[in-house]
mmCIF file of C-alpha atoms and ligand atoms in Angstrom:
data_model
loop_
_atom_site.group_PDB
_atom_site.id
_atom_site.type_symbol
_atom_site.label_atom_id
_atom_site.label_comp_id
_atom_site.label_asym_id
_atom_site.label_seq_id
_atom_site.Cartn_x
_atom_site.Cartn_y
_atom_site.Cartn_z
ATOM 1 C CA UNK A 1 69.776 -12.182 28.583
ATOM 2 C CA UNK A 2 73.163 -12.964 26.327
ATOM 3 C CA UNK A 3 71.925 -14.628 23.252
ATOM 4 C CA UNK A 4 73.800 -16.255 20.900
ATOM 5 C CA UNK A 5 72.939 -15.128 16.972
ATOM 6 C CA UNK A 6 73.383 -17.879 14.400
ATOM 7 C CA UNK A 7 72.769 -16.327 10.272
ATOM 8 C CA UNK A 8 73.562 -18.688 7.514
ATOM 9 C CA UNK A 9 70.725 -17.961 5.056
ATOM 10 C CA UNK A 10 72.955 -17.209 1.603
ATOM 11 C CA UNK A 11 76.754 -16.835 1.507
ATOM 12 C CA UNK A 12 77.716 -14.720 4.784
ATOM 13 C CA UNK A 13 78.446 -17.205 7.435
ATOM 14 C CA UNK A 14 77.834 -15.499 10.850
ATOM 15 C CA UNK A 15 77.806 -15.509 14.828
ATOM 16 C CA UNK A 16 77.388 -12.595 17.248
ATOM 17 C CA UNK A 17 76.547 -12.410 20.784
ATOM 18 C CA UNK A 18 73.838 -9.783 21.976
ATOM 19 C CA UNK A 19 73.063 -8.812 25.231
ATOM 20 C CA UNK A 20 68.973 -7.683 25.930
ATOM 21 C CA UNK A 21 68.220 -7.486 22.073
ATOM 22 C CA UNK A 22 70.433 -4.516 21.743
ATOM 23 C CA UNK A 23 73.957 -4.279 23.009
ATOM 24 C CA UNK A 24 76.368 -6.422 20.355
ATOM 25 C CA UNK A 25 78.944 -7.680 22.391
ATOM 26 C CA UNK A 26 80.395 -9.366 19.328
ATOM 27 C CA UNK A 27 79.543 -9.971 15.506
ATOM 28 C CA UNK A 28 81.741 -12.069 13.287
ATOM 29 C CA UNK A 29 80.515 -11.948 9.287
ATOM 30 C CA UNK A 30 82.684 -14.597 7.004
ATOM 31 C CA UNK A 31 82.341 -13.899 3.520
ATOM 32 C CA UNK A 32 82.077 -16.523 1.098
ATOM 33 C CA UNK A 33 82.311 -13.889 -1.508
ATOM 34 C CA UNK A 34 85.819 -15.266 -3.192
ATOM 35 C CA UNK A 35 84.633 -18.885 -4.007
ATOM 36 C CA UNK A 36 81.403 -17.712 -5.587
ATOM 37 C CA UNK A 37 82.741 -14.745 -7.315
ATOM 38 C CA UNK A 38 84.065 -17.080 -9.919
ATOM 39 C CA UNK A 39 80.313 -18.129 -10.698
ATOM 40 C CA UNK A 40 79.623 -14.733 -10.386
ATOM 41 C CA UNK A 41 76.287 -15.727 -8.346
ATOM 42 C CA UNK A 42 76.012 -18.007 -5.177
ATOM 43 C CA UNK A 43 76.265 -21.470 -5.955
ATOM 44 C CA UNK A 44 74.034 -23.146 -3.485
ATOM 45 C CA UNK A 45 75.815 -26.056 -2.905
ATOM 46 C CA UNK A 46 79.333 -24.865 -2.364
ATOM 47 C CA UNK A 47 78.014 -21.778 0.404
ATOM 48 C CA UNK A 48 76.121 -24.818 2.289
ATOM 49 C CA UNK A 49 79.556 -27.316 2.181
ATOM 50 C CA UNK A 50 81.518 -23.776 3.355
ATOM 51 C CA UNK A 51 78.953 -23.112 6.562
ATOM 52 C CA UNK A 52 79.966 -26.925 7.684
ATOM 53 C CA UNK A 53 83.650 -25.596 7.736
ATOM 54 C CA UNK A 54 83.078 -22.650 9.406
ATOM 55 C CA UNK A 55 80.252 -22.117 11.422
ATOM 56 C CA UNK A 56 82.432 -23.930 14.241
ATOM 57 C CA UNK A 57 84.909 -21.854 14.164
ATOM 58 C CA UNK A 58 82.632 -18.722 13.192
ATOM 59 C CA UNK A 59 81.068 -19.356 16.682
ATOM 60 C CA UNK A 60 84.455 -19.978 18.763
ATOM 61 C CA UNK A 61 85.613 -16.261 17.251
ATOM 62 C CA UNK A 62 82.204 -14.385 18.854
ATOM 63 C CA UNK A 63 82.198 -15.856 21.759
ATOM 64 C CA UNK A 64 86.303 -15.078 22.469
ATOM 65 C CA UNK A 65 85.548 -11.401 21.200
ATOM 66 C CA UNK A 66 82.739 -10.882 23.190
ATOM 67 C CA UNK A 67 84.905 -12.769 26.567
ATOM 68 C CA UNK A 68 82.457 -15.048 26.960
ATOM 69 C CA UNK A 69 82.279 -19.413 27.085
ATOM 70 C CA UNK A 70 79.209 -21.612 26.535
ATOM 71 C CA UNK A 71 78.293 -21.134 29.770
ATOM 72 C CA UNK A 72 77.617 -17.411 30.064
ATOM 73 C CA UNK A 73 74.897 -17.799 26.726
ATOM 74 C CA UNK A 74 71.599 -18.108 28.063
ATOM 75 C CA UNK A 75 69.559 -19.087 24.579
ATOM 76 C CA UNK A 76 70.325 -19.067 20.947
ATOM 77 C CA UNK A 77 68.632 -17.134 18.094
ATOM 78 C CA UNK A 78 68.565 -18.870 14.124
ATOM 79 C CA UNK A 79 67.264 -18.191 10.991
ATOM 80 C CA UNK A 80 65.172 -20.096 9.638
ATOM 81 C CA UNK A 81 63.783 -18.657 6.691
ATOM 82 C CA UNK A 82 63.815 -17.527 4.450
ATOM 83 C CA UNK A 83 67.111 -18.484 2.373
ATOM 84 C CA UNK A 84 68.637 -21.603 0.612
ATOM 85 C CA UNK A 85 67.867 -24.336 2.083
ATOM 86 C CA UNK A 86 71.171 -26.508 2.467
ATOM 87 C CA UNK A 87 72.612 -23.124 3.839
ATOM 88 C CA UNK A 88 69.940 -22.991 6.243
ATOM 89 C CA UNK A 89 69.570 -26.431 7.511
ATOM 90 C CA UNK A 90 73.484 -25.631 8.800
ATOM 91 C CA UNK A 91 73.344 -22.930 10.667
ATOM 92 C CA UNK A 92 69.861 -23.979 12.059
ATOM 93 C CA UNK A 93 70.942 -27.418 13.102
ATOM 94 C CA UNK A 94 74.142 -26.377 14.760
ATOM 95 C CA UNK A 95 72.114 -23.680 16.533
ATOM 96 C CA UNK A 96 69.636 -26.740 17.367
ATOM 97 C CA UNK A 97 72.279 -28.689 18.749
ATOM 98 C CA UNK A 98 73.819 -26.237 20.844
ATOM 99 C CA UNK A 99 70.912 -25.124 22.831
ATOM 100 C CA UNK A 100 70.251 -29.107 23.038
ATOM 101 C CA UNK A 101 73.266 -29.526 24.411
ATOM 102 C CA UNK A 102 73.385 -26.666 27.226
ATOM 103 C CA UNK A 103 69.875 -27.107 27.779
ATOM 104 C CA UNK A 104 68.837 -23.435 27.083
ATOM 105 C CA UNK A 105 65.930 -22.821 24.459
ATOM 106 C CA UNK A 106 66.571 -21.340 20.933
ATOM 107 C CA UNK A 107 64.325 -19.563 18.279
ATOM 108 C CA UNK A 108 64.272 -19.928 14.910
ATOM 109 C CA UNK A 109 63.563 -16.527 13.511
ATOM 110 C CA UNK A 110 62.613 -14.943 10.186
ATOM 111 C CA UNK A 111 65.555 -13.075 8.318
ATOM 112 C CA UNK A 112 63.400 -10.421 6.861
ATOM 113 C CA UNK A 113 62.249 -9.837 9.718
ATOM 114 C CA UNK A 114 65.291 -9.031 11.325
ATOM 115 C CA UNK A 115 66.759 -7.222 7.913
ATOM 116 C CA UNK A 116 63.847 -4.191 9.961
ATOM 117 C CA UNK A 117 65.118 -4.845 13.400
ATOM 118 C CA UNK A 118 69.160 -4.558 12.507
ATOM 119 C CA UNK A 119 68.635 -0.651 12.945
ATOM 120 C CA UNK A 120 67.266 -1.086 16.909
ATOM 121 C CA UNK A 121 70.839 -2.071 17.462
ATOM 122 C CA UNK A 122 73.111 0.129 19.952
ATOM 123 C CA UNK A 123 75.602 0.740 17.660
ATOM 124 C CA UNK A 124 77.603 3.418 18.838
ATOM 125 C CA UNK A 125 76.876 6.115 21.482
ATOM 126 C CA UNK A 126 74.267 8.231 19.175
ATOM 127 C CA UNK A 127 73.223 6.358 16.508
ATOM 128 C CA UNK A 128 69.149 7.659 15.738
ATOM 129 C CA UNK A 129 67.312 4.473 16.981
ATOM 130 C CA UNK A 130 63.651 4.026 15.647
ATOM 131 C CA UNK A 131 60.366 3.899 17.443
ATOM 132 C CA UNK A 132 57.432 1.695 15.537
ATOM 133 C CA UNK A 133 55.279 2.644 14.398
ATOM 134 C CA UNK A 134 57.762 3.158 10.577
ATOM 135 C CA UNK A 135 57.397 2.709 7.222
ATOM 136 C CA UNK A 136 59.385 -0.655 6.731
ATOM 137 C CA UNK A 137 61.440 -0.857 2.914
ATOM 138 C CA UNK A 138 63.514 -4.614 3.225
ATOM 139 C CA UNK A 139 65.717 -4.056 -0.423
ATOM 140 C CA UNK A 140 68.086 -7.347 -0.686
ATOM 141 C CA UNK A 141 69.683 -9.806 -3.228
ATOM 142 C CA UNK A 142 65.567 -12.172 -3.183
ATOM 143 C CA UNK A 143 63.058 -9.797 -1.938
ATOM 144 C CA UNK A 144 61.752 -5.993 -2.243
ATOM 145 C CA UNK A 145 58.914 -5.293 0.740
ATOM 146 C CA UNK A 146 57.180 -1.536 1.332
ATOM 147 C CA UNK A 147 55.471 -2.356 4.613
ATOM 148 C CA UNK A 148 54.001 -0.457 7.978
ATOM 149 C CA UNK A 149 56.182 -1.892 11.098
ATOM 150 C CA UNK A 150 53.756 -1.473 14.424
ATOM 151 C CA UNK A 151 55.896 -3.697 16.265
ATOM 152 C CA UNK A 152 59.528 -6.378 15.770
ATOM 153 C CA UNK A 153 57.377 -8.913 14.519
ATOM 154 C CA UNK A 154 53.675 -7.077 13.584
ATOM 155 C CA UNK A 155 54.144 -5.759 9.940
ATOM 156 C CA UNK A 156 51.280 -4.322 7.413
ATOM 157 C CA UNK A 157 53.135 -5.455 3.295
ATOM 158 C CA UNK A 158 51.480 -2.576 1.599
ATOM 159 C CA UNK A 159 53.887 -3.290 -0.641
ATOM 160 C CA UNK A 160 56.149 -5.832 -3.023
ATOM 161 C CA UNK A 161 57.686 -6.265 -6.301
ATOM 162 C CA UNK A 162 55.595 -8.126 -8.702
ATOM 163 C CA UNK A 163 58.228 -10.087 -10.357
ATOM 164 C CA UNK A 164 62.250 -9.523 -9.953
ATOM 165 C CA UNK A 165 64.104 -8.280 -6.636
ATOM 166 C CA UNK A 166 65.983 -4.603 -6.926
ATOM 167 C CA UNK A 167 69.097 -6.247 -5.320
ATOM 168 C CA UNK A 168 68.678 -9.263 -8.183
ATOM 169 C CA UNK A 169 68.442 -6.727 -11.167
ATOM 170 C CA UNK A 170 71.902 -4.634 -9.313
ATOM 171 C CA UNK A 171 73.450 -8.592 -9.227
ATOM 172 C CA UNK A 172 72.113 -9.303 -13.097
ATOM 173 C CA UNK A 173 73.010 -6.103 -14.489
ATOM 174 C CA UNK A 174 76.854 -6.444 -12.897
ATOM 175 C CA UNK A 175 76.507 -9.961 -14.175
ATOM 176 C CA UNK A 176 75.648 -9.565 -18.122
ATOM 177 C CA UNK A 177 78.116 -6.463 -18.214
ATOM 178 C CA UNK A 178 80.729 -8.326 -16.363
ATOM 179 C CA UNK A 179 81.052 -5.365 -14.013
ATOM 180 C CA UNK A 180 82.228 -7.402 -10.888
ATOM 181 C CA UNK A 181 80.789 -9.258 -8.349
ATOM 182 C CA UNK A 182 79.188 -8.678 -5.819
ATOM 183 C CA UNK A 183 76.586 -6.455 -8.203
ATOM 184 C CA UNK A 184 75.074 -4.115 -5.946
ATOM 185 C CA UNK A 185 78.435 -2.651 -4.659
ATOM 186 C CA UNK A 186 80.369 -2.940 -7.807
ATOM 187 C CA UNK A 187 77.534 -0.310 -9.748
ATOM 188 C CA UNK A 188 77.285 2.003 -6.661
ATOM 189 C CA UNK A 189 80.931 2.523 -6.704
ATOM 190 C CA UNK A 190 80.897 2.594 -10.836
ATOM 191 C CA UNK A 191 77.755 5.503 -10.969
ATOM 192 C CA UNK A 192 79.823 7.039 -9.348
ATOM 193 C CA UNK A 193 82.075 8.356 -11.976
ATOM 194 C CA UNK A 194 78.961 7.606 -14.694
ATOM 195 C CA UNK A 195 76.776 9.964 -16.279
ATOM 196 C CA UNK A 196 73.247 9.270 -14.911
ATOM 197 C CA UNK A 197 72.091 10.901 -17.454
ATOM 198 C CA UNK A 198 73.558 8.572 -20.695
ATOM 199 C CA UNK A 199 70.190 6.936 -21.005
ATOM 200 C CA UNK A 200 66.556 7.470 -20.007
ATOM 201 C CA UNK A 201 65.068 3.819 -18.853
ATOM 202 C CA UNK A 202 61.385 3.330 -18.049
ATOM 203 C CA UNK A 203 60.030 3.208 -15.049
ATOM 204 C CA UNK A 204 56.935 0.097 -14.679
ATOM 205 C CA UNK A 205 53.401 1.394 -15.216
ATOM 206 C CA UNK A 206 52.486 0.778 -11.718
ATOM 207 C CA UNK A 207 52.070 2.993 -8.954
ATOM 208 C CA UNK A 208 48.081 3.434 -9.559
ATOM 209 C CA UNK A 209 44.671 1.344 -7.914
ATOM 210 C CA UNK A 210 46.087 -1.373 -6.159
ATOM 211 C CA UNK A 211 49.411 -1.468 -7.296
ATOM 212 C CA UNK A 212 50.192 1.944 -5.411
ATOM 213 C CA UNK A 213 52.883 0.402 -3.765
ATOM 214 C CA UNK A 214 54.016 -2.267 -6.178
ATOM 215 C CA UNK A 215 57.203 -2.462 -8.080
ATOM 216 C CA UNK A 216 59.011 -4.623 -10.736
ATOM 217 C CA UNK A 217 62.234 -4.373 -12.009
ATOM 218 C CA UNK A 218 61.960 -7.193 -15.132
ATOM 219 C CA UNK A 219 61.558 -4.385 -17.399
ATOM 220 C CA UNK A 220 63.927 -2.058 -16.384
ATOM 221 C CA UNK A 221 66.418 -5.258 -16.090
ATOM 222 C CA UNK A 222 65.073 -6.272 -19.812
ATOM 223 C CA UNK A 223 66.161 -2.467 -20.800
ATOM 224 C CA UNK A 224 69.430 -2.595 -19.280
ATOM 225 C CA UNK A 225 70.585 -5.880 -20.641
ATOM 226 C CA UNK A 226 68.602 -6.061 -24.026
ATOM 227 C CA UNK A 227 67.660 -2.703 -25.265
ATOM 228 C CA UNK A 228 70.591 -0.244 -24.526
ATOM 229 C CA UNK A 229 70.164 1.166 -27.645
ATOM 230 C CA UNK A 230 67.027 2.486 -27.522
ATOM 231 C CA UNK A 231 67.122 4.405 -24.205
ATOM 232 C CA UNK A 232 70.492 6.151 -25.086
ATOM 233 C CA UNK A 233 70.762 10.205 -25.038
ATOM 234 C CA UNK A 234 74.628 10.155 -25.370
ATOM 235 C CA UNK A 235 76.028 8.758 -28.352
ATOM 236 C CA UNK A 236 79.018 7.918 -26.692
ATOM 237 C CA UNK A 237 78.868 6.263 -23.134
ATOM 238 C CA UNK A 238 81.017 4.125 -20.727
ATOM 239 C CA UNK A 239 80.124 1.420 -18.340
ATOM 240 C CA UNK A 240 80.400 4.195 -15.944
ATOM 241 C CA UNK A 241 77.288 5.838 -17.782
ATOM 242 C CA UNK A 242 75.132 2.412 -17.723
ATOM 243 C CA UNK A 243 75.633 1.862 -13.843
ATOM 244 C CA UNK A 244 74.400 5.099 -12.943
ATOM 245 C CA UNK A 245 71.923 5.435 -15.290
ATOM 246 C CA UNK A 246 70.552 1.871 -14.540
ATOM 247 C CA UNK A 247 70.687 2.530 -10.801
ATOM 248 C CA UNK A 248 69.359 5.798 -10.585
ATOM 249 C CA UNK A 249 66.003 4.555 -12.734
ATOM 250 C CA UNK A 250 66.262 1.097 -9.947
ATOM 251 C CA UNK A 251 65.876 4.069 -7.198
ATOM 252 C CA UNK A 252 63.567 6.237 -8.559
ATOM 253 C CA UNK A 253 61.208 2.784 -8.863
ATOM 254 C CA UNK A 254 61.838 2.597 -4.816
ATOM 255 C CA UNK A 255 61.051 5.836 -4.249
ATOM 256 C CA UNK A 256 57.750 6.490 -6.333
ATOM 257 C CA UNK A 257 56.160 3.529 -4.382
ATOM 258 C CA UNK A 258 57.673 4.924 -1.161
ATOM 259 C CA UNK A 259 56.901 8.353 -0.753
ATOM 260 C CA UNK A 260 53.289 7.161 -1.763
ATOM 261 C CA UNK A 261 53.515 4.900 1.270
ATOM 262 C CA UNK A 262 54.247 7.413 3.493
ATOM 263 C CA UNK A 263 51.782 9.680 1.471
ATOM 264 C CA UNK A 264 48.532 7.572 2.051
ATOM 265 C CA UNK A 265 49.853 6.103 5.838
ATOM 266 C CA UNK A 266 51.200 9.609 6.839
ATOM 267 C CA UNK A 267 53.505 8.239 8.495
ATOM 268 C CA UNK A 268 57.547 10.317 8.562
ATOM 269 C CA UNK A 269 59.730 7.522 9.883
ATOM 270 C CA UNK A 270 61.399 5.300 7.251
ATOM 271 C CA UNK A 271 63.472 2.354 8.172
ATOM 272 C CA UNK A 272 65.755 0.581 5.448
ATOM 273 C CA UNK A 273 67.239 -2.884 5.911
ATOM 274 C CA UNK A 274 68.893 -5.412 3.771
ATOM 275 C CA UNK A 275 72.149 -5.349 1.567
ATOM 276 C CA UNK A 276 70.767 -2.830 -1.396
ATOM 277 C CA UNK A 277 69.991 -0.085 2.221
ATOM 278 C CA UNK A 278 74.076 0.393 1.608
ATOM 279 C CA UNK A 279 73.238 1.635 -1.767
ATOM 280 C CA UNK A 280 74.982 5.180 -1.656
ATOM 281 C CA UNK A 281 72.907 6.821 -3.771
ATOM 282 C CA UNK A 282 69.575 5.876 -2.585
ATOM 283 C CA UNK A 283 71.053 6.653 1.088
ATOM 284 C CA UNK A 284 71.446 10.395 -0.512
ATOM 285 C CA UNK A 285 68.165 10.293 -2.069
ATOM 286 C CA UNK A 286 65.937 9.566 0.766
ATOM 287 C CA UNK A 287 68.483 11.376 3.252
ATOM 288 C CA UNK A 288 67.322 14.490 0.691
ATOM 289 C CA UNK A 289 63.617 13.980 0.884
ATOM 290 C CA UNK A 290 61.688 16.826 2.683
ATOM 291 C CA UNK A 291 59.291 15.842 6.054
ATOM 292 C CA UNK A 292 60.746 12.581 6.544
ATOM 293 C CA UNK A 293 63.450 10.708 8.254
ATOM 294 C CA UNK A 294 64.816 8.158 7.296
ATOM 295 C CA UNK A 295 66.951 5.903 9.134
ATOM 296 C CA UNK A 296 69.702 3.449 7.996
ATOM 297 C CA UNK A 297 71.440 0.322 10.192
ATOM 298 C CA UNK A 298 75.032 1.364 9.812
ATOM 299 C CA UNK A 299 76.729 -0.398 6.532
ATOM 300 C CA UNK A 300 77.736 -3.352 8.690
ATOM 301 C CA UNK A 301 74.339 -4.316 9.501
ATOM 302 C CA UNK A 302 72.720 -3.530 5.768
ATOM 303 C CA UNK A 303 73.582 -6.893 4.726
ATOM 304 C CA UNK A 304 73.573 -10.304 6.387
ATOM 305 C CA UNK A 305 74.676 -10.587 9.741
ATOM 306 C CA UNK A 306 73.868 -12.312 12.964
ATOM 307 C CA UNK A 307 73.574 -9.575 15.197
ATOM 308 C CA UNK A 308 70.327 -8.473 13.968
ATOM 309 C CA UNK A 309 69.245 -12.137 14.738
ATOM 310 C CA UNK A 310 70.504 -12.666 18.413
ATOM 311 C CA UNK A 311 68.753 -8.780 18.494
ATOM 312 C CA UNK A 312 65.395 -9.815 17.453
ATOM 313 C CA UNK A 313 65.537 -13.219 19.217
ATOM 314 C CA UNK A 314 65.871 -11.573 22.389
ATOM 315 C CA UNK A 315 62.082 -10.162 22.265
ATOM 316 C CA UNK A 316 60.436 -13.451 21.400
ATOM 317 C CA UNK A 317 62.113 -14.884 23.981
ATOM 318 C CA UNK A 318 61.439 -12.083 27.119
ATOM 319 C CA UNK A 319 57.865 -13.440 25.701
ATOM 320 C CA UNK A 320 58.913 -16.825 27.367
ATOM 321 C CA UNK A 321 58.486 -18.611 23.205
ATOM 322 C CA UNK A 322 61.126 -21.029 22.610
ATOM 323 C CA UNK A 323 61.181 -23.469 19.214
ATOM 324 C CA UNK A 324 60.825 -26.697 19.091
ATOM 325 C CA UNK A 325 63.432 -29.120 18.126
ATOM 326 C CA UNK A 326 61.872 -30.800 15.106
ATOM 327 C CA UNK A 327 61.214 -26.818 13.296
ATOM 328 C CA UNK A 328 62.598 -27.083 9.492
ATOM 329 C CA UNK A 329 63.759 -24.255 7.213
ATOM 330 C CA UNK A 330 62.114 -23.085 4.898
ATOM 331 C CA UNK A 331 63.590 -21.290 1.880
ATOM 332 C CA UNK A 332 60.640 -19.201 0.794
ATOM 333 C CA UNK A 333 59.725 -16.225 3.187
ATOM 334 C CA UNK A 334 55.912 -16.587 5.304
ATOM 335 C CA UNK A 335 54.097 -13.324 6.330
ATOM 336 C CA UNK A 336 55.198 -11.148 3.710
ATOM 337 C CA UNK A 337 52.351 -11.353 1.346
ATOM 338 C CA UNK A 338 50.815 -8.610 -0.022
ATOM 339 C CA UNK A 339 46.780 -9.175 0.542
ATOM 340 C CA UNK A 340 45.382 -7.636 -2.674
ATOM 341 C CA UNK A 341 41.872 -6.091 -1.543
HETATM 342 O O1 LIG B 401 70.271 -8.805 2.493
HETATM 343 P P1 LIG B 401 71.782 -9.377 1.846
HETATM 344 O O2 LIG B 401 72.743 -9.229 1.613
HETATM 345 O O3 LIG B 401 71.327 -10.502 1.112
HETATM 346 C C1 LIG B 401 69.946 -10.940 0.752
HETATM 347 O O4 LIG B 401 69.116 -11.431 1.910
HETATM 348 O O5 LIG B 401 69.666 -11.059 -0.316
HETATM 349 O O6 LIG B 401 71.603 -8.443 0.414
HETATM 350 C C2 LIG B 401 71.981 -8.728 -1.142
HETATM 351 C C3 LIG B 401 71.780 -7.706 -2.163
HETATM 352 C C4 LIG B 401 72.619 -8.257 -3.426
HETATM 353 O O7 LIG B 401 71.907 -8.309 -4.411
HETATM 354 C C5 LIG B 401 73.842 -7.521 -3.555
HETATM 355 O O8 LIG B 401 74.010 -6.892 -4.690
HETATM 356 C C6 LIG B 401 72.748 -6.178 -2.726
HETATM 357 O O9 LIG B 401 72.658 -6.616 -2.061
HETATM 358 N N1 LIG B 401 73.729 -5.059 -2.871
HETATM 359 C C7 LIG B 401 73.820 -3.531 -3.114
HETATM 360 C C8 LIG B 401 74.812 -2.502 -2.415
HETATM 361 N N2 LIG B 401 75.701 -3.617 -1.184
HETATM 362 C C9 LIG B 401 74.948 -4.814 -1.745
HETATM 363 N N3 LIG B 401 72.988 -3.090 -4.042
HETATM 364 C C10 LIG B 401 72.655 -1.626 -4.429
HETATM 365 N N4 LIG B 401 73.941 -1.070 -3.708
HETATM 366 C C11 LIG B 401 74.793 -1.790 -3.108
HETATM 367 N N5 LIG B 401 75.635 -0.949 -2.170
HETATM 368 ZN ZN1 LIG B 402 69.823 -10.476 3.736
#
C-alpha cells in the first residue's frame, strides 16, 4: 500500500510517500525557520499562511521524487493533533480534499505517536529498527514523555514534565541570551566549545513516589535565565559555558527519570523521538549506558517530517480504519496523560 503523508503541525511543511509502512519513496520537508527566526519563535498566523502557500508544491515534489502520480497513491495519512491549530487545519483539509477527490481513504494520526514510530522506518540497509515492547522517550518543543510502547498505538505513559517541555527550555534559554534560532540546535553546537562544569544548576526533586519518572524544566530555565550568578563555579565564563552547563543538566534530568523507568520495567531497549532526540550530548550519554540498547531515528527523522506520518498511518489503514471527513484538528495531545495512582 502506497501512502501519502502530510505534516503541517508547526513550522515544517512536509509531504512524503511511504510504501507498506516502512519504505520511504520520498520525504520532503520545507522548513519555515528563516521566516520565524526574526521573531525568535514560531508565529502561528505566519506558519499557517506559509503552509497554505506551500502545501501543494511540497506534495507535488514528494510525488515527483517518488516517481509516482496521483493514481498511484492508495491512501493519505495526516497529522491532526497536537500542534498549532491553524497550521494543522491546512494539512488536514488538504489531505481530506486529496482523499475525497481520489475516492481513497484518509487517516488522521497523532504527531507524538508518529515521532515514536520514526525509528521503524527503513533509512538504509543496516539501520537498527526496534521491536515492541520498548521504553519510549518523546522529547520535542511541546512535550516530554517517558512511556512504555507495546505497539505503534499502544502506549502507557509513565512520566511527563510537570511544567515546561525540555525543547521549550532549550528554546527559551537561547532566546533570552540571543544565542540564535532555533534554540535547541544552536545550544547543542555551542555547548561543544563550552565547559559544562562552569555552573552547577539544580536538579528538580522529583525522583520519588508518584513522580519517579516525571521531569520538570521551569526551575532549570529560571536558574539559567534569572539566577546565573548564584550557580557559577568559575569566575570567568563564556556563552558556550552557559550552553554546555545548561545542556548537561537538562539531559541529566531526562536520564534520571528514564533510567528509573528502565530499572522498574526491566525494559532494556530505549527508543527516542522528537526534535530534542537530535541532541548530540543526549545521544552520546544514552549510547554510553551499560546494558541498554538505545535507538535513535536518523537526524532527518528526529524533527517534524511526513514519512513518520505515512509510516504509522499505514498500520491503521491496514486494519481497515479510516477517518471521517468531519474530523477536526486538535491543538492538544490526547491519550498521553499520565494516570497517577
Ligand atoms: O519535534 P520537533 O521538531 O517539533 C515539535 O513537535 O515540537 O521538536 C522541536 C524542538 C525544539 O524545541 C528544538 O529546539 C528542539 O526540538 N531541538 C533540539 C535540537 N534540535 C531540535 N534540542 C536540543 N538539541 C538539538 N540538537
Ligand atoms: Zn514534532
